Structure formats: C-alpha cells, structure tokens
XYZ file of C-alpha atoms in Angstrom:
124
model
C 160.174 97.001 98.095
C 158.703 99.997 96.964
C 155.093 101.049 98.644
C 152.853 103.390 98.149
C 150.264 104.520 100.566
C 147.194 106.788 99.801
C 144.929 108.702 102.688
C 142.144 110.865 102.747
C 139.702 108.883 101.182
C 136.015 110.152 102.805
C 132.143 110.703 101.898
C 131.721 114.012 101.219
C 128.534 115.747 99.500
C 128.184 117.295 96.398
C 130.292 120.774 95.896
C 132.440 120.222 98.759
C 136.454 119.257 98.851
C 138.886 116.764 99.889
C 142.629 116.240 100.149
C 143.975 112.874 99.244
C 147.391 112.458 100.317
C 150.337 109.615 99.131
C 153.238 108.455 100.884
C 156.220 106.695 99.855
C 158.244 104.112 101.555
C 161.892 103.333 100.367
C 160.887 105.461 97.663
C 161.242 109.342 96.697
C 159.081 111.402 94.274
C 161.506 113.797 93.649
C 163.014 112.997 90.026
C 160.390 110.414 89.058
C 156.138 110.638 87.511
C 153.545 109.937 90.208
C 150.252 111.243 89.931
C 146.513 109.752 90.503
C 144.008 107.489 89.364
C 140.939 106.374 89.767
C 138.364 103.816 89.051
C 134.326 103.649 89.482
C 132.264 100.277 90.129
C 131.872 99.295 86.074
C 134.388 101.355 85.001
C 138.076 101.298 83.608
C 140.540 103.245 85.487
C 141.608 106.148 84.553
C 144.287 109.368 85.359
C 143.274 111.975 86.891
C 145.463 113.837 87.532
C 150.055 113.097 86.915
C 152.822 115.586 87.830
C 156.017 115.269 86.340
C 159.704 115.630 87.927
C 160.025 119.312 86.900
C 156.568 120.004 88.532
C 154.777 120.157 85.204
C 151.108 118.874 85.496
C 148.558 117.383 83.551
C 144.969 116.971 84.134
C 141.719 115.040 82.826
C 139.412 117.368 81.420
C 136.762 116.061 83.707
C 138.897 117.407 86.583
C 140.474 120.353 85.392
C 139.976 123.443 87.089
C 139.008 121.554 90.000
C 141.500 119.242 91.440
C 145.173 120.266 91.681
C 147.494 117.627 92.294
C 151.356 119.128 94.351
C 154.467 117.771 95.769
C 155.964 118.923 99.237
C 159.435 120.207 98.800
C 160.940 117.189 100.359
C 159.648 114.982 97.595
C 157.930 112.712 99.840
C 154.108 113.035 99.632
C 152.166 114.129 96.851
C 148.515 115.486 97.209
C 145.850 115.848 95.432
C 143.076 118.740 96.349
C 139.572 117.970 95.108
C 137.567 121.237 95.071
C 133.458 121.528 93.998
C 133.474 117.878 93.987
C 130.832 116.334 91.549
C 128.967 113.089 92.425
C 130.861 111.281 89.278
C 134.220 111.460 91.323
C 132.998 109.113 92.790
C 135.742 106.039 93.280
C 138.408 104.203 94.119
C 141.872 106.762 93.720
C 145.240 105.093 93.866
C 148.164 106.792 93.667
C 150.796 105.754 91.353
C 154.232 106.505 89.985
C 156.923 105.266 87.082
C 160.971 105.835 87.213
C 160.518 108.084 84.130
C 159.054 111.219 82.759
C 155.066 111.615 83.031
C 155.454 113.356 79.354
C 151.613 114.150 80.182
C 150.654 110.749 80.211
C 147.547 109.961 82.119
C 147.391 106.286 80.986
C 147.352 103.329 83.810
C 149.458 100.996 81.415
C 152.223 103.247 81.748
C 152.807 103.520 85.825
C 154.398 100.695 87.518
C 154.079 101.651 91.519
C 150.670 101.079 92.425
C 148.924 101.880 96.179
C 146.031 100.079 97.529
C 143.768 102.990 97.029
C 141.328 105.448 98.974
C 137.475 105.636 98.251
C 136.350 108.621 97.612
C 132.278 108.916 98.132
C 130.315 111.984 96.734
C 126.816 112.497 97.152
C 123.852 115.303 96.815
C-alpha cells in the first residue's frame, strides 16, 4: 500500500521560510503528478503548488513567486520551499499524487495518494 509521508511542518513568523518535505513508500514520483495542498480551519482545501512528470510546475497565484515546489533526482521526495511566508499560509499541507499527468491541475478531486499532513503555523 502506497504511503505518503509529509515533514517540516513548524511555526514560523511572518516573512520567514520553510521546507516541507514528502516521502514515498512502495511508491516513486518519478513518471507520476504529486504536488501540495493545503487546507485552513473553515476552509476547503486547495493546491498549492503540483509538478508534473516532465518537471513542469504549476502554482496558485496566492503562492507564486514564493513557494517553489522540486523533485530530487532519484524521484523519491518532493519538496516544497516556502519563502516570505504570509500569515494566510497558514494550514494543514498534505502532499499528494495521481498515476497520471498533473496537466496543471491544482484540484484535490483529481489526486488519489493522500499523506496525513504537516501544519504549517505563521504568525506576526
């Protein structure tokens, strides 16, 4: 059985940076969509940030320019680098993945692999 495992979650203030890291067991990222979500107490979740077998990468507008999401050349662990972090990023960030292009998609219905999730705290 496929899991996914996300790390780096942390309280960090306002304007600073995080990694968030994913892990894969029984599982490789190398031909297949994984990216990141996340979701905020009230809120539906959303994508933040996918990249697709061919390393192509698509961002929310609310993170673009900020966050930049990579692979490691083994295909094993995907990352996600939060930089000038703004209290709204604030929230839970899973990582997730589908056996199929990303074609840009940032919608949850769409990805099948799910983690448990990281909490990501930001504050002034």
């Amino acid at each position: 059985q496929v899991r996914l495992e996300e790390s780096g979650g942390a309280s960090a203030q306002a304007g600073g940076s995080l990694t968030l890291s994913c892990t894969a067991s029984e599982y490789t990222f190398r031909d297949n969509c994984v990216g990141w979500f996340r979701q905020a107490p009230g809120k539906e979740r959303e994508g933040v940030a996918v990249i697709d077998s061919d390393d192509s990468e698509t961002y929310a507008d609310s993170v673009k320019d900020r966050f930049v999401i990579s692979r490691d050349r083994a295909k094993t662990t995907i990352s996600l680098q939060m930089n000038n972090l703004e209290i709204e990023d604030t929230a839970m960030y899973y990582c997730a993945a589908k056996a199929s292009w990303c074609l840009g998609s940032l919608l949850s219905r769409n990805y099948n692999i799910w983690g448990q999730g990281t909490h990501v705290a930001v504050s002034s």
